[in-house]
Coordinates of C-alpha atoms in Angstrom, one line a residue:
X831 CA 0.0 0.0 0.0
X832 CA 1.2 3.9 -0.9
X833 CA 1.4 5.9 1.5
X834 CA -1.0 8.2 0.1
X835 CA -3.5 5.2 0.6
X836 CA -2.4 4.4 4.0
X837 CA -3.1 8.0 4.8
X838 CA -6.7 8.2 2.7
X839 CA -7.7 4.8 4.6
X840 CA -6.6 6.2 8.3
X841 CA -8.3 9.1 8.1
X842 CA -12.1 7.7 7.2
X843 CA -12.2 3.6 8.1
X844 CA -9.5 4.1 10.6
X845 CA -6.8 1.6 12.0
X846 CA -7.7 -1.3 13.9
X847 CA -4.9 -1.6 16.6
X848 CA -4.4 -4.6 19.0
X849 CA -2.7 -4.9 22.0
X850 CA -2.6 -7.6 24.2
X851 CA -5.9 -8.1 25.8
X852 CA -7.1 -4.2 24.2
X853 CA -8.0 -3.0 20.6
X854 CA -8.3 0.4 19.4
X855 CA -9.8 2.0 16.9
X856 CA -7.5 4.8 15.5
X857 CA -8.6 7.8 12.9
X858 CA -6.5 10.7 11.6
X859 CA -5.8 12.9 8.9
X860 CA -2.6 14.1 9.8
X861 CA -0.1 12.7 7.2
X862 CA 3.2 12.5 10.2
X863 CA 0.2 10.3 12.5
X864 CA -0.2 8.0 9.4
X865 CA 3.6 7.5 8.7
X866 CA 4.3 6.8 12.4
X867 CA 1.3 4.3 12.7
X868 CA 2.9 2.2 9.2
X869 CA 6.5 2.2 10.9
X870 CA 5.7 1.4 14.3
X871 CA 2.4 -0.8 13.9
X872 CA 3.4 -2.8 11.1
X873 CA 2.1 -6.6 11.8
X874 CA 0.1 -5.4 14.5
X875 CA -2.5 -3.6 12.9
X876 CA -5.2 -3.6 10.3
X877 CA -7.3 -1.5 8.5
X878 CA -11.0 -1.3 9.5
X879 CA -13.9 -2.2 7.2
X880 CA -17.0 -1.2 6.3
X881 CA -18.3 -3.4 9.2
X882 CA -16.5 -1.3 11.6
X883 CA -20.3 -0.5 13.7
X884 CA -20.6 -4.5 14.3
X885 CA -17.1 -4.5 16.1
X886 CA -16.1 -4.2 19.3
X887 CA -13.4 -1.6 20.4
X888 CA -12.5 -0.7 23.8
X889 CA -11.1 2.5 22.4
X890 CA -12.0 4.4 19.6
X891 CA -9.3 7.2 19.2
X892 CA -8.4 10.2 16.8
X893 CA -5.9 12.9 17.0
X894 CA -6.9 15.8 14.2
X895 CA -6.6 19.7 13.9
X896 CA -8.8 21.1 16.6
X897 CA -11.8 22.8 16.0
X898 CA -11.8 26.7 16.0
X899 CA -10.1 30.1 14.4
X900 CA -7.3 29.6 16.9
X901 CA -6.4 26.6 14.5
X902 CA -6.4 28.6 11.7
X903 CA -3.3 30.3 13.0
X904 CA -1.5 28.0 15.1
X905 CA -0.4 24.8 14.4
X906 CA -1.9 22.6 17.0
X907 CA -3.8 18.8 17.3
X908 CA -6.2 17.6 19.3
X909 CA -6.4 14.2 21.2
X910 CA -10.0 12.7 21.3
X911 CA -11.9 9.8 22.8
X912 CA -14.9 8.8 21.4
X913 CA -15.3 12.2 19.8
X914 CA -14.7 13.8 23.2
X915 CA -12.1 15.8 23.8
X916 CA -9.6 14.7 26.3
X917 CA -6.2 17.4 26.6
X918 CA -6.0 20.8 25.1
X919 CA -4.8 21.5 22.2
X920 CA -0.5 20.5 21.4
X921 CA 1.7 21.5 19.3
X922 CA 1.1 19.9 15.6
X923 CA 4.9 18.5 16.2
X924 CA 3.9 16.4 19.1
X925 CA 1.0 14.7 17.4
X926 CA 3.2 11.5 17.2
X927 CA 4.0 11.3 21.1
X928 CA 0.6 12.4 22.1
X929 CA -1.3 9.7 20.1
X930 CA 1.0 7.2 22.5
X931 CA 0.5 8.9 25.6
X932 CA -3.3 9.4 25.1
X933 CA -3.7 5.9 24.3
X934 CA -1.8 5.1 27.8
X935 CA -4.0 7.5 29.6
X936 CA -6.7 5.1 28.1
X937 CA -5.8 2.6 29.4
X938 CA -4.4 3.5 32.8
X939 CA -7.7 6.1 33.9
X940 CA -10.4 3.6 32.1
X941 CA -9.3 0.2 33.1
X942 CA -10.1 -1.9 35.9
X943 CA -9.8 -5.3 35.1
X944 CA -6.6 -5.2 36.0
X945 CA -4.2 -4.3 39.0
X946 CA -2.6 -1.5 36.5
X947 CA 1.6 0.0 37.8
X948 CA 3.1 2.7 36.4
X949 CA 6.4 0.1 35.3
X950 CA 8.0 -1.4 32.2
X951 CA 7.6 -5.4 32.6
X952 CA 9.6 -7.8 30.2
X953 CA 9.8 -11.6 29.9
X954 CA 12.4 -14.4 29.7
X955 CA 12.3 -18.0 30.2
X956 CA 8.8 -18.1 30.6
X957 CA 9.2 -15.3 33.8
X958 CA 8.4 -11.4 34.2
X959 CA 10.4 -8.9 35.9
X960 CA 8.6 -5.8 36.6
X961 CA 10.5 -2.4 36.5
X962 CA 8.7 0.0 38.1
X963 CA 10.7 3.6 38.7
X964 CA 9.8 7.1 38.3
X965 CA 10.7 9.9 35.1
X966 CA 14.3 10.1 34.8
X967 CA 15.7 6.9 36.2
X968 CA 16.3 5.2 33.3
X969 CA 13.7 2.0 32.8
X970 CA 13.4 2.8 29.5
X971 CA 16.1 3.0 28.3
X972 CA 17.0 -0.3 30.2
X973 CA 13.8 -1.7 29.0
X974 CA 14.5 -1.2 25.6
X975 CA 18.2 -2.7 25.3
X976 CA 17.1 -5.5 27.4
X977 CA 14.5 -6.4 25.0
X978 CA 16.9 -5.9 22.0
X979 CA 19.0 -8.4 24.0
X980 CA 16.1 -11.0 24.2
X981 CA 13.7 -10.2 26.4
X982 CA 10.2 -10.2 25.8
X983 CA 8.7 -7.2 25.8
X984 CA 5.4 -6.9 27.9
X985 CA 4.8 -3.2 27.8
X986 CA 7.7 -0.2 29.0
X987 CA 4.8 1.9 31.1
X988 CA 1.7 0.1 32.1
X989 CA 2.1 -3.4 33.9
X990 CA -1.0 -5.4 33.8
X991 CA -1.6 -7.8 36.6
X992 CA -4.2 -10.0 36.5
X993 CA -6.9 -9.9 39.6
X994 CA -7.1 -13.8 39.2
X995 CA -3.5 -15.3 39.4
X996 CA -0.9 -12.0 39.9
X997 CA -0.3 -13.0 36.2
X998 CA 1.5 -10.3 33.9
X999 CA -0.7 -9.7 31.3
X1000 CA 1.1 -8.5 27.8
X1001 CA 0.5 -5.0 26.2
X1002 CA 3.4 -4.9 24.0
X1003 CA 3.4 -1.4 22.0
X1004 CA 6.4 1.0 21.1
X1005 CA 8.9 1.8 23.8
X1006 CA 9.4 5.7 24.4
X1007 CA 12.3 7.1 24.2
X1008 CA 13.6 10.5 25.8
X1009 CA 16.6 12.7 24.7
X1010 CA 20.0 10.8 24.9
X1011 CA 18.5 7.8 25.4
X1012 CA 17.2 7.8 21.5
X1013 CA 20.9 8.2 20.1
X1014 CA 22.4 6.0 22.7
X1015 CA 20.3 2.9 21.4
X1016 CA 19.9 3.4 18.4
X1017 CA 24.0 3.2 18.1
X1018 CA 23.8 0.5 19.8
X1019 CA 20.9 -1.1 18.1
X1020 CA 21.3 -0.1 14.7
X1021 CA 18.6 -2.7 13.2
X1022 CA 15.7 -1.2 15.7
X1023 CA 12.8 0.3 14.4
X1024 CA 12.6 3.8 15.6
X1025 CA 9.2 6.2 14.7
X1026 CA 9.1 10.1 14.3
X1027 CA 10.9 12.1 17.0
X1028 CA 9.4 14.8 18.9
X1029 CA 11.0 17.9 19.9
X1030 CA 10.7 20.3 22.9
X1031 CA 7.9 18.3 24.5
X1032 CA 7.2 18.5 28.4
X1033 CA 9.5 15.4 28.4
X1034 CA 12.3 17.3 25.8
X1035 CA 12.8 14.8 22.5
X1036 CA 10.5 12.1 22.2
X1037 CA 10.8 8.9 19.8
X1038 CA 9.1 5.7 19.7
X1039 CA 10.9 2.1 19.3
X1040 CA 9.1 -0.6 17.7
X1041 CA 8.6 -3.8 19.6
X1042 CA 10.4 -7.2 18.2
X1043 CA 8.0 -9.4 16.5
X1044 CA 8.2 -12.4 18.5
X1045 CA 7.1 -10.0 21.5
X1046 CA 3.9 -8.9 19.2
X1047 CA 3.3 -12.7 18.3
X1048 CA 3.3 -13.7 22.0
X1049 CA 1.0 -10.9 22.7
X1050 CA -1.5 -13.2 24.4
X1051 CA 1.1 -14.8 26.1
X1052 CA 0.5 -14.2 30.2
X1053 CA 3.5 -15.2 32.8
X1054 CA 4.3 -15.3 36.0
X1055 CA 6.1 -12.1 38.1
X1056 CA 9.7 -13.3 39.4
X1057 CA 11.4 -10.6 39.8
X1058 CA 10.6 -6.9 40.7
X1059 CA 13.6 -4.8 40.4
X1060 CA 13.3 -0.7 40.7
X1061 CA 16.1 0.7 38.8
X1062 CA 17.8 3.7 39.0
X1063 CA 20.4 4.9 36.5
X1064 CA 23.0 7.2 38.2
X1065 CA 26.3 8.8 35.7
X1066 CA 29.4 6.7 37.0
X1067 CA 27.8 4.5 39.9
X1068 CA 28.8 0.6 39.9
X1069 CA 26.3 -1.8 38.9
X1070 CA 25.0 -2.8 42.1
X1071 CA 21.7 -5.0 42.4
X1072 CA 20.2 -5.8 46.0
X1073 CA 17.8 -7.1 47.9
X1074 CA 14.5 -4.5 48.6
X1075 CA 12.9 -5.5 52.0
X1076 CA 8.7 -6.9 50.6
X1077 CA 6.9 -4.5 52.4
X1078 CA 9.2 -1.8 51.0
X1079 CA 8.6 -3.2 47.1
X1080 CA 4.8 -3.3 48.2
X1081 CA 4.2 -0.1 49.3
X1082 CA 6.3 1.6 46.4
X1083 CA 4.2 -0.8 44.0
X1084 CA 1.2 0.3 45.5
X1085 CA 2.3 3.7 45.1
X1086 CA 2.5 3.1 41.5
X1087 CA -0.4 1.9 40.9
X1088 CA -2.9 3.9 39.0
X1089 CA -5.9 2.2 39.9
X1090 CA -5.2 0.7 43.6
X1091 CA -7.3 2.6 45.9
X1092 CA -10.2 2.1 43.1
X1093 CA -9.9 -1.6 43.5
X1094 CA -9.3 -1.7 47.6
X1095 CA -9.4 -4.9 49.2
X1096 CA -8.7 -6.7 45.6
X1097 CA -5.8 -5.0 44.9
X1098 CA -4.5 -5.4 48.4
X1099 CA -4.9 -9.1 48.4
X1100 CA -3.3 -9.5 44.7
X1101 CA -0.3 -7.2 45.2
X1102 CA 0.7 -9.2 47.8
X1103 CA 0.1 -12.1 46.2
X1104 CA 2.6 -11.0 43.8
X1105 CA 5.5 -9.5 46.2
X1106 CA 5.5 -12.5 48.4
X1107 CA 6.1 -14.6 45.1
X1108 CA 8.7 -12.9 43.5
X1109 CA 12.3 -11.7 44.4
X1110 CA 12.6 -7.9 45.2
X1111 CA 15.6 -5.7 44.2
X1112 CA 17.1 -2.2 44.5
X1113 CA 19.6 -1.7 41.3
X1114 CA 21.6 1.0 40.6
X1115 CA 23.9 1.5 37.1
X1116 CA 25.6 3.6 34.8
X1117 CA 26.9 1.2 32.0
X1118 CA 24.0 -0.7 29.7
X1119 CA 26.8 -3.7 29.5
X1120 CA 26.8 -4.3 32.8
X1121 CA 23.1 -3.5 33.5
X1122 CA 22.4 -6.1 31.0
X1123 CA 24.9 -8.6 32.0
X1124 CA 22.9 -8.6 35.8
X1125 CA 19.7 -9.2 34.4
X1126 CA 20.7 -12.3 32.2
X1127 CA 21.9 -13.8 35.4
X1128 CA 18.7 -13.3 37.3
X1129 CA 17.2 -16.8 38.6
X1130 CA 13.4 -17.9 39.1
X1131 CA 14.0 -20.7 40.9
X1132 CA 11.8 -19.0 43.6
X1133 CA 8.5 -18.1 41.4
X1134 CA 5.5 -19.8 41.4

């Protein structure tokens, strides 16, 4: 397909996007939205049909020019859900982040089927480790070169827990990146996919990194949680992984969690669940070698 017919179908049947246990519904008419969606969504994606009314979405999303004579002389886009509008108006430039953040904020203000954390989770050997941390530590950046290295990639902002077994529950969709973490990988990584990059956001530059396939194709894939491990890069610290006491890694979970107090008792009873199952850890690095070289050597021997 062109991509003048990739662009003609987005804008009026829309983009069918799945994700793990969620599928969205995508529309817009803004030609850098349509060439982010075919470079990071590839293999993940279809476009919708005429059928589209008889199909279930649990998001149907679009990000155009906003209504208004303010539009006429400023060059802004608006997120919306279900025709609603959700933020104010951003800079035209930032469409491509803002379509990924707004489908997070989805996801983590609408959803309570699941226990949902504000961490990257990733997956090897049939196990998850959870990395939950705040703005600026680095799990990103860690995320993505661990997944180049291997790993399965879950999802690198919302982890999913399931409210029946403490499960992970895969939502594999492009890893942001943030200012020198974008040239940093993709030296290292020269094969990785990377989308549109966004300048002078709130965050500084922004830029996308598609998922591997084998993570997309084991989308449905759920795992145990064997590790939770906060990281926290820090310029010339030694790599240094240790033991975080549980009720420590509970209460900083909890913390994280977007939906916790919403769910009470349930989430109480699940996120323990989880932390009493799986080995806790405090980590602190500098160097992505070394970083990566620790996690490879993690164990599971003690996961359910």
């Amino acid at each position: 397909m062109t991509d003048a017919n990739f662009a003609k179908q987005l804008a009026c049947s829309g983009l069918i996007v799945e994700s793990g246990p969620f599928k969205f519904l995508i529309r817009s008419a803004i030609p850098a939205i349509a060439q982010n969606l075919a470079c990071l969504y590839a293999g993940q994606s279809e476009f919708a049909s005429k059928d589209v009314p008889s199909v279930f979405f649990d998001f149907v999303v679009s990000i155009d020019l906003p209504n208004g004579i303010r539009s006429l002389f400023h060059k802004q886009a608006q997120f919306y859900l279900d025709d609603r509008v959700i933020f104010n108006p951003f800079p035209l430039h930032h469409a491509t982040a803002m379509l990924e953040w707004g489908m997070n904020w989805c996801i983590s203000t609408q959803i309570h089927t699941y226990l949902i954390i504000h961490a990257a989770v990733i997956e090897r050997d049939g196990f998850a480790a959870v990395l939950p941390a705040p703005p600026g530590s680095g799990k990103s950046t860690l995320c993505a070169a661990l997944v180049q290295e291997g790993w399965r990639l879950l999802s690198d902002e919302l982890t999913l827990i399931d409210l029946s077994n403490g499960y992970a529950v895969p939502m594999p969709r492009p890893i942001g990146l943030k200012n020198q973490s974008i040239q940093i990988l993709a030296n290292r990584y020269p094969q990785a996919v990377f989308g549109a990059l966004s300048s002078d956001t709130l965050k500084g530059s922004v830029c996308h990194l598609k998922p591997p396939i084998e993570s997309i194709a084991m989308q449905k894939v759920v795992c145990p949680i064997a590790w939770i491990v906060f990281p926290q890069y820090l310029a010339d610290a030694e790599t240094d992984l240790c033991d975080k006491p549980k009720g420590e890694s509970f209460m900083a979970l909890a913390d994280n969690a977007f939906n916790y107090s919403h769910l009470g008792t349930v989430a109480f009873d699940i996120l323990k669940q989880v932390v009493d199952r799986a080995a806790c850890h405090g980590f602190t690095y500098s160097q992505l070698d070394e970083a990566i070289a620790v996690f490879n050597r993690l164990e599971a021997r003690d996961a359910i």
